[in-house]
Amino acid sequence: MPQRLAAPAPGWTVDTDVVVVGSGIAGLTTALHLARQSSLRVLLVTKDVLAAGSTRWAQGGIAAALGANDSPEEHFTDTIVAGVGVCDEAAVRVLVREGPAAVRELAQIGARFDRGADGKISLTREGGHHRDRIAHAGGDATGAEIERALVTRILDATNVEVIEHALVLDLLLTADGSVGGLTLHVMGEGQRDGVGAVRARATVLATGGIGQVYASTTNPSVSTGDGVAAALRAGAVVRDLEFVQFHPTVTYLGPRSRGQQPLVSEAVRGEGAFLVDGAGVRFMQGQHELADLAPRDIVAKAILRRMQETGADNMWLDARHFGAEQWRVRFPTILDTLQSLGIDPIHELIPVVPACHYASGGVHTDLQGESSLPNLFVCGETACTGVHGANRLASNSLLEGLVFGHRIAETILRRLAEPGELPEVEIAAGEGTLLDDRFRGELQTLMSRDAGVLRDEKGLLAAGEGLAELAARGGGVPTTEHWETTNLLTVASALVQAATRREETRGSHWRDDHPDRDDEHWRGHLDTVLVDGRLETTYQEIA
């Protein structure tokens, strides 16, 4: 694995107080809170346009104990149960206690949540929750509405500069190993184009997930693990990367369909839809006390088991009893998407299969969102705060980005309260082997086949060997596509190493050759670092 990406020497340099990479809820919340509470210079970098963060794809909603019959303690319990014994309980308490106020503040700055006749935010239920605590907007357009509200406020902030169409390359380190900025590549022409450098007193990575590691995913095309890979190359600890959540109800478009696939939100089952096999049998009954609303790992495994038993390519979601009006009002986006694909959910069953959805692991952070490298903060899906454990509870992801974005901003505000000098960092060309983008499809196929939902030693060893063979090929040159593919190779290699090491089944990590949960040997975390080009994974037992 390269310790740096091969890249030309930066042709321009920007100095700022804080650089934030990513424009989903995590990055936008951090940048906005910094801008509203101080005069610090904030540089916000995004890989696409500002409003194109992964947050806009979130259909279900944002979870918080806002209801009169709910409490943070009940939300805590549901989160801990879903996480299957390896959540960081202190981080979960932060999430559920600070969550309600953070959601209310989001509404105050302009997010238009759906409300009932009494004017209060409407709350629904999703898998793993025992209370109605999911706030949503526009029926099934919650993420898009949150993104809109945050982007609107960011554009009004006079101390936030935005660079769009920019891919983060590597972190810049000081002599003592702390982070002092980063290099990036701006894709386009203008005052700043090509490779540049940013010197900053604090650096925040909120680059989203790693979904493009797999052939089929709900993640957008920009989710190539750039932040996780950059942090690994810089020496940061990455934790629990084996815990990849596969969403149980992703629209099945046929065996040759690849890339981003249309999600059918868990909220559809929350409103009463249910799963059936090809014979119309409801197979989730008796699988879990919540049946079709069981945590995602349980539902995904049940679907795959039924597919194996029946030889079917997919299962079916039945929401025909909703009727046309409920579909149009509650799930207009999903309805439009399905109908554009020739599926009429008002009158027909929806074909569904599990697909890669969310990485519960990521760059390890503390309760303030700081990584193992000083002055490097990580937020959102890029981070492993510990709140998700082995399996994320539905609609906790937006809340995590919101709560820990606030925490990171508050920590930076305290740390940078007094004027200070920019860190001394070496700005030079990057050297390292890149993987040719022609091999991206091969990597994704290998990962889906050997390190997907169903795993065993034989498949994982084959995956490791296949990834090593790809790494030996190299062949890439310093361009966006080759940098992305090298990031995917780095993240995939770390994921497979951790998945091979964890010889048990827990949450979203399912080992056919070790089908039981093993608290005696595996109730802990797997931490991975990149040292001298080699990945090293160690086990950290939970005290």
Coordinates of C-alpha atoms in Angstrom, one line a residue, residues 74-522:
E74 CA -34.9 4.2 25.3
H75 CA -33.1 5.5 22.3
F76 CA -29.8 4.4 24.0
T77 CA -31.2 0.9 24.6
D78 CA -32.3 0.4 21.0
T79 CA -28.9 1.7 19.7
I80 CA -27.0 -0.6 22.0
V81 CA -29.0 -3.6 21.0
A82 CA -28.6 -3.0 17.3
G83 CA -24.8 -2.6 17.8
V84 CA -24.5 -6.1 19.2
G85 CA -22.2 -5.5 22.2
V86 CA -19.5 -3.4 20.7
C87 CA -20.9 0.1 20.8
D88 CA -19.0 2.8 22.7
E89 CA -21.6 3.4 25.4
A90 CA -20.2 6.9 26.3
A91 CA -20.5 7.9 22.6
V92 CA -24.0 6.6 22.4
R93 CA -25.1 8.6 25.4
V94 CA -23.6 11.7 23.8
L95 CA -25.6 10.9 20.7
V96 CA -29.0 10.3 22.3
R97 CA -28.8 13.1 24.9
E98 CA -27.5 15.8 22.6
G99 CA -29.6 14.7 19.6
P100 CA -33.0 16.2 20.4
A101 CA -31.6 19.7 20.8
A102 CA -29.5 19.4 17.7
V103 CA -32.6 18.4 15.6
R104 CA -34.6 21.3 17.0
E105 CA -31.8 23.6 16.1
L106 CA -31.7 22.2 12.6
A107 CA -35.4 23.1 12.3
Q108 CA -34.7 26.6 13.7
I109 CA -32.1 27.3 10.9
G110 CA -34.6 26.4 8.2
A111 CA -35.0 22.6 7.8
R112 CA -38.7 22.0 7.0
F113 CA -39.6 18.8 8.8
D114 CA -43.1 17.3 8.2
R115 CA -45.4 18.3 11.0
G116 CA -48.8 17.1 12.3
A117 CA -52.0 19.2 12.7
D118 CA -50.7 20.3 16.2
G119 CA -47.6 21.8 14.6
K120 CA -45.2 19.3 16.2
I121 CA -42.7 17.4 14.2
S122 CA -44.2 14.2 12.9
L123 CA -42.5 11.0 14.1
T124 CA -42.5 7.6 12.5
R125 CA -40.8 4.3 13.3
E126 CA -38.1 2.2 11.5
G127 CA -36.3 -1.0 12.0
G128 CA -34.8 -1.6 15.5
H129 CA -36.7 1.2 17.1
H130 CA -39.3 0.5 19.8
R131 CA -40.7 4.1 19.7
D132 CA -41.8 6.5 17.0
R133 CA -38.7 8.8 16.8
I134 CA -37.9 9.3 13.2
A135 CA -38.4 12.9 12.0
H136 CA -38.7 13.2 8.2
A137 CA -39.2 15.9 5.6
G138 CA -41.0 15.9 2.3
G139 CA -42.2 12.4 3.1
D140 CA -39.0 10.5 1.9
A141 CA -36.8 13.5 1.0
T142 CA -35.3 14.2 4.5
G143 CA -31.7 14.2 3.5
A144 CA -32.3 16.5 0.5
E145 CA -34.2 19.0 2.8
I146 CA -31.5 19.0 5.5
E147 CA -28.8 19.5 2.8
R148 CA -30.8 22.4 1.3
A149 CA -31.2 24.1 4.7
L150 CA -27.5 23.8 5.6
V151 CA -26.2 24.8 2.2
T152 CA -28.4 27.9 2.2
R153 CA -26.9 29.0 5.5
I154 CA -23.4 28.2 4.4
L155 CA -23.8 30.4 1.3
D156 CA -24.8 33.2 3.6
A157 CA -21.6 32.9 5.8
T158 CA -19.0 35.5 4.9
N159 CA -16.1 33.6 6.5
V160 CA -16.6 30.3 4.6
E161 CA -14.8 29.8 1.3
V162 CA -16.0 26.9 -0.9
I163 CA -13.9 24.9 -3.3
E164 CA -16.0 22.5 -5.4
H165 CA -15.0 19.6 -7.6
A166 CA -11.9 18.9 -5.5
L167 CA -10.6 15.4 -4.5
V168 CA -8.6 15.2 -1.2
L169 CA -5.2 13.5 -1.9
D170 CA -3.1 13.3 1.2
L171 CA -2.8 14.9 4.7
L172 CA 0.2 17.1 5.5
L173 CA 2.1 16.3 8.6
T174 CA 4.2 18.4 10.9
A175 CA 7.5 17.2 12.4
D176 CA 5.8 15.9 15.5
G177 CA 3.2 13.9 13.5
S178 CA 0.2 16.2 13.9
V179 CA -1.9 17.2 10.9
G180 CA -1.4 20.6 9.4
G181 CA -3.5 20.6 6.3
L182 CA -3.8 18.5 3.1
T183 CA -3.2 18.3 -0.6
L184 CA -6.1 18.2 -3.1
H185 CA -6.8 18.1 -6.8
V186 CA -9.3 20.6 -8.2
M187 CA -11.0 19.1 -11.3
G188 CA -11.6 22.1 -13.6
E189 CA -10.1 25.4 -14.7
G190 CA -9.9 28.6 -12.7
Q191 CA -7.7 30.5 -10.3
R192 CA -7.1 27.2 -8.5
D193 CA -6.9 24.1 -10.6
G194 CA -4.9 20.9 -10.6
V195 CA -3.0 19.9 -7.5
G196 CA -2.8 22.4 -4.6
A197 CA -2.1 22.5 -0.9
V198 CA -4.0 23.8 2.1
R199 CA -2.2 24.7 5.3
A200 CA -4.6 24.8 8.3
R201 CA -4.6 24.8 12.1
A202 CA -7.3 22.2 12.2
T203 CA -8.4 19.6 9.5
V204 CA -11.8 17.9 9.3
L205 CA -12.5 14.9 7.1
A206 CA -16.2 14.3 6.4
T207 CA -15.8 12.6 3.0
G208 CA -18.6 10.1 3.3
G209 CA -18.5 6.3 2.9
I210 CA -16.8 3.5 1.1
G211 CA -19.7 2.0 -0.8
Q212 CA -18.0 2.0 -4.2
V213 CA -15.8 -0.8 -2.9
Y214 CA -18.7 -3.1 -3.9
A215 CA -20.3 -3.8 -7.2
S216 CA -23.7 -2.8 -6.0
T217 CA -24.4 -0.1 -3.4
T218 CA -26.8 2.6 -2.4
N219 CA -23.9 5.1 -2.2
P220 CA -23.3 7.7 -4.9
S221 CA -20.3 7.4 -7.3
V222 CA -18.2 9.8 -5.2
S223 CA -18.1 7.4 -2.2
T224 CA -14.7 6.0 -2.9
G225 CA -13.3 6.0 0.7
D226 CA -11.0 9.0 0.0
G227 CA -11.0 10.2 3.6
V228 CA -10.4 6.8 5.2
A229 CA -7.6 6.1 2.7
A230 CA -5.9 9.4 3.3
A231 CA -6.1 9.0 7.1
L232 CA -4.6 5.5 6.8
R233 CA -1.7 6.7 4.7
A234 CA -1.0 9.4 7.2
G235 CA -0.8 6.9 10.1
A236 CA -4.3 7.3 11.7
V237 CA -6.0 4.3 13.4
V238 CA -9.0 2.9 11.4
R239 CA -11.4 0.9 13.5
D240 CA -13.9 -1.9 12.8
L241 CA -13.9 -1.6 9.1
E242 CA -15.3 -5.1 8.8
F243 CA -18.7 -3.9 9.9
V244 CA -20.3 -2.9 6.6
Q245 CA -24.0 -2.7 6.7
F246 CA -26.0 -4.1 3.8
H247 CA -29.4 -2.5 3.5
P248 CA -32.0 -5.3 3.2
T249 CA -34.3 -3.6 0.7
V250 CA -32.5 -2.3 -2.3
T251 CA -34.4 -2.5 -5.6
Y252 CA -33.3 -5.5 -7.6
L253 CA -32.6 -4.5 -11.2
G254 CA -31.2 -7.8 -12.5
P255 CA -27.9 -9.7 -12.2
R256 CA -25.9 -7.3 -14.4
S257 CA -26.8 -4.1 -12.7
R258 CA -23.9 -2.4 -11.0
G259 CA -23.0 0.8 -9.2
Q260 CA -25.5 2.9 -7.3
Q261 CA -28.8 1.1 -6.9
P262 CA -32.2 2.6 -5.8
L263 CA -32.9 2.2 -2.1
V264 CA -36.4 1.4 -0.8
S265 CA -36.3 3.1 2.6
E266 CA -36.8 1.2 5.9
A267 CA -39.5 3.8 6.5
V268 CA -41.7 1.9 4.0
R269 CA -41.6 -1.1 6.3
G270 CA -42.1 1.3 9.2
E271 CA -45.4 2.2 7.6
G272 CA -46.5 -1.4 7.3
A273 CA -44.9 -2.9 4.2
F274 CA -43.7 -6.5 4.6
L275 CA -41.4 -9.0 3.0
V276 CA -42.5 -12.1 1.1
D277 CA -40.9 -14.8 -0.9
G278 CA -41.9 -15.9 -4.5
A279 CA -44.7 -17.9 -3.0
G280 CA -46.1 -15.0 -1.1
V281 CA -45.0 -16.3 2.3
R282 CA -44.1 -13.7 5.0
F283 CA -40.7 -15.2 6.1
M284 CA -39.8 -12.6 8.8
Q285 CA -42.5 -13.8 11.1
G286 CA -40.7 -15.7 14.0
Q287 CA -37.2 -14.4 13.0
H288 CA -37.3 -11.5 15.5
E289 CA -39.8 -9.9 17.9
L290 CA -40.0 -6.9 15.5
A291 CA -40.5 -9.2 12.4
D292 CA -40.1 -7.0 9.3
L293 CA -38.8 -4.1 11.5
A294 CA -36.0 -6.1 13.0
P295 CA -32.5 -4.5 12.8
R296 CA -31.0 -4.4 9.3
D297 CA -28.4 -7.2 9.8
I298 CA -31.2 -9.6 10.8
V299 CA -33.4 -8.7 7.9
A300 CA -30.6 -8.8 5.4
K301 CA -29.5 -12.3 6.6
A302 CA -33.1 -13.5 6.6
I303 CA -33.5 -12.4 2.9
L304 CA -30.3 -14.1 1.9
R305 CA -31.2 -17.3 3.7
R306 CA -34.6 -17.4 1.9
M307 CA -32.9 -16.7 -1.4
Q308 CA -30.6 -19.6 -0.8
E309 CA -33.4 -21.9 0.3
T310 CA -35.6 -21.1 -2.7
G311 CA -32.9 -20.5 -5.3
A312 CA -34.4 -17.1 -6.0
D313 CA -32.5 -14.0 -7.2
N314 CA -34.5 -11.7 -5.0
M315 CA -37.3 -11.4 -2.5
W316 CA -40.3 -9.1 -2.6
L317 CA -41.6 -6.1 -0.6
D318 CA -45.4 -5.8 -0.5
A319 CA -46.8 -2.3 0.1
R320 CA -49.8 -2.5 -2.2
H321 CA -52.2 -2.0 0.7
F322 CA -50.8 1.6 1.1
G323 CA -52.9 2.8 -1.8
A324 CA -52.0 5.5 -4.3
E325 CA -52.6 8.4 -1.9
Q326 CA -50.2 7.2 0.9
W327 CA -47.5 6.5 -1.7
R328 CA -47.8 10.0 -3.2
V329 CA -47.9 11.8 0.1
R330 CA -45.4 9.7 2.2
F331 CA -43.0 8.3 -0.3
P332 CA -43.1 10.5 -3.4
T333 CA -39.4 10.2 -4.3
I334 CA -39.4 6.4 -4.0
L335 CA -42.7 6.2 -6.0
D336 CA -41.2 8.3 -8.8
T337 CA -38.0 6.3 -8.9
L338 CA -39.8 2.9 -9.0
Q339 CA -42.2 4.0 -11.6
S340 CA -39.4 5.3 -13.8
L341 CA -38.0 1.8 -13.6
G342 CA -41.2 0.2 -14.7
I343 CA -42.3 -0.9 -11.2
D344 CA -45.7 0.2 -9.9
P345 CA -45.6 -0.3 -6.1
I346 CA -49.2 0.7 -5.8
H347 CA -50.3 -2.5 -7.7
E348 CA -47.2 -4.6 -7.8
L349 CA -44.6 -6.2 -5.5
I350 CA -41.2 -4.6 -5.3
P351 CA -38.2 -6.8 -6.1
V352 CA -35.5 -6.3 -3.4
V353 CA -32.1 -7.6 -2.4
P354 CA -29.5 -6.5 0.2
A355 CA -26.7 -4.2 -1.1
C356 CA -23.8 -2.3 0.5
H357 CA -25.2 0.7 2.3
Y358 CA -23.2 2.0 5.2
A359 CA -19.8 1.6 6.9
S360 CA -20.1 1.5 10.7
G361 CA -16.4 1.5 11.0
G362 CA -14.0 4.2 9.9
V363 CA -11.3 6.5 11.3
H364 CA -11.3 6.0 15.0
T365 CA -12.2 9.2 17.0
D366 CA -12.7 10.2 20.6
L367 CA -15.8 11.9 22.0
Q368 CA -14.7 15.2 20.6
G369 CA -14.3 13.8 17.1
E370 CA -10.5 13.9 17.1
S371 CA -8.5 11.0 15.5
S372 CA -5.3 9.4 16.8
L373 CA -3.5 12.1 14.9
P374 CA -3.5 15.5 16.7
N375 CA -5.5 18.2 14.9
L376 CA -7.2 15.7 12.6
F377 CA -11.0 15.6 13.2
V378 CA -13.2 13.1 11.4
C379 CA -17.0 13.1 11.3
G380 CA -20.0 11.3 9.7
E381 CA -19.6 8.0 7.9
T382 CA -15.8 8.6 7.5
A383 CA -15.5 8.3 11.3
C384 CA -15.8 5.5 13.8
T385 CA -17.2 7.3 16.8
G386 CA -18.3 4.0 18.3
V387 CA -22.0 4.8 18.3
H388 CA -22.9 2.2 15.7
G389 CA -21.0 -0.8 17.0
A390 CA -21.4 -3.8 14.7
N391 CA -24.6 -2.6 13.1
R392 CA -26.0 0.9 12.7
L393 CA -29.6 1.6 14.0
A394 CA -31.8 3.0 11.3
S395 CA -31.7 6.8 10.9
N396 CA -28.9 7.3 13.5
S397 CA -26.4 8.3 10.8
L398 CA -27.7 11.8 10.1
L399 CA -27.9 12.3 13.9
E400 CA -24.3 11.2 14.3
G401 CA -23.1 13.7 11.7
L402 CA -25.2 16.5 13.3
V403 CA -24.2 15.8 17.0
F404 CA -20.5 15.2 16.4
G405 CA -20.2 18.0 13.8
H406 CA -21.3 20.3 16.6
R407 CA -18.8 18.7 19.0
I408 CA -15.9 19.0 16.6
A409 CA -16.7 22.7 16.0
E410 CA -16.8 23.4 19.7
T411 CA -13.5 21.7 20.3
I412 CA -11.8 23.6 17.4
L413 CA -13.3 26.9 18.7
R414 CA -11.8 26.3 22.1
R415 CA -8.4 25.2 20.7
L416 CA -8.1 28.1 18.2
A417 CA -9.5 30.7 20.5
E418 CA -6.1 32.4 20.7
P419 CA -4.3 33.5 17.5
G420 CA -1.7 31.1 16.5
E421 CA 0.8 30.3 13.7
L422 CA 0.1 28.0 10.9
P423 CA 1.9 24.6 11.2
E424 CA 5.1 24.0 9.4
V425 CA 4.6 21.2 6.9
E426 CA 6.5 19.9 3.9
I427 CA 4.7 20.5 0.6
A428 CA 6.1 18.4 -2.1
A429 CA 5.2 15.9 -4.9
G430 CA 3.7 12.6 -3.9
E431 CA 5.3 9.3 -4.7
G432 CA 3.6 5.9 -4.7
T433 CA 2.2 3.3 -7.0
L434 CA -1.4 3.9 -8.3
L435 CA -3.8 1.2 -9.4
D436 CA -5.1 1.6 -13.0
D437 CA -8.8 2.5 -13.1
R438 CA -9.3 -0.3 -15.6
F439 CA -9.2 -2.7 -12.7
R440 CA -11.9 -1.0 -10.6
G441 CA -14.7 -3.4 -11.8
E442 CA -12.5 -6.4 -11.1
L443 CA -11.9 -5.1 -7.5
Q444 CA -15.6 -4.5 -7.0
T445 CA -16.6 -7.9 -8.3
L446 CA -14.0 -9.6 -6.0
M447 CA -15.2 -7.7 -3.0
S448 CA -18.9 -8.5 -3.6
R449 CA -18.2 -12.2 -4.2
D450 CA -15.7 -12.9 -1.4
A451 CA -16.2 -10.1 1.2
G452 CA -19.9 -9.2 0.9
V453 CA -22.8 -10.1 3.1
L454 CA -21.8 -13.8 3.4
R455 CA -18.2 -14.4 4.4
D456 CA -16.0 -17.4 5.2
E457 CA -12.2 -18.0 5.5
K458 CA -11.9 -19.4 2.0
G459 CA -13.6 -16.4 0.4
L460 CA -11.8 -13.8 2.5
L461 CA -8.4 -15.4 1.8
A462 CA -9.2 -15.4 -1.9
A463 CA -10.2 -11.7 -1.6
G464 CA -6.9 -10.9 0.1
E465 CA -4.9 -12.7 -2.5
G466 CA -6.9 -11.0 -5.3
L467 CA -6.3 -7.5 -3.8
A468 CA -2.6 -8.2 -3.4
E469 CA -2.4 -9.2 -7.1
L470 CA -4.2 -6.0 -8.1
A471 CA -1.8 -4.0 -6.0
A472 CA 1.1 -5.6 -7.8
R473 CA -0.3 -4.6 -11.2
G474 CA -0.3 -0.9 -10.5
G475 CA -0.3 0.8 -13.8
G476 CA -2.1 4.0 -12.7
V477 CA -1.0 7.6 -13.5
P478 CA -1.9 10.7 -11.4
T479 CA -5.5 11.3 -12.5
T480 CA -8.7 11.4 -10.5
E481 CA -9.9 8.0 -11.6
H482 CA -6.7 6.3 -10.7
W483 CA -6.4 8.1 -7.4
E484 CA -10.0 7.0 -6.5
T485 CA -9.3 3.4 -7.5
T486 CA -6.1 3.3 -5.4
N487 CA -8.2 4.6 -2.5
L488 CA -10.7 1.8 -3.1
L489 CA -7.8 -0.7 -3.1
T490 CA -6.5 0.7 0.2
V491 CA -9.8 0.6 2.0
A492 CA -10.8 -2.8 0.6
S493 CA -7.5 -4.3 1.8
A494 CA -8.0 -3.0 5.3
L495 CA -11.6 -4.2 5.3
V496 CA -10.7 -7.7 4.2
Q497 CA -7.8 -8.0 6.7
A498 CA -10.2 -7.1 9.6
A499 CA -12.9 -9.4 8.3
T500 CA -10.5 -12.3 8.0
R501 CA -9.2 -11.7 11.6
R502 CA -12.7 -11.5 13.2
E503 CA -13.7 -15.2 13.5
E504 CA -17.2 -14.8 14.7
T505 CA -20.6 -13.6 13.4
R506 CA -21.6 -10.2 14.9
G507 CA -24.0 -7.6 13.6
S508 CA -23.3 -6.9 9.9
H509 CA -20.2 -9.2 9.9
W510 CA -21.5 -12.6 9.0
R511 CA -19.0 -15.5 8.9
D512 CA -20.6 -18.8 7.6
D513 CA -17.6 -20.7 9.1
H514 CA -18.0 -19.0 12.5
P515 CA -21.8 -18.6 12.7
D516 CA -22.1 -17.7 16.4
R517 CA -21.4 -14.5 18.4
D518 CA -18.3 -15.1 20.6
D519 CA -18.1 -12.5 23.4
E520 CA -15.3 -14.4 25.1
H521 CA -12.8 -13.9 22.3
W522 CA -14.3 -11.1 20.1

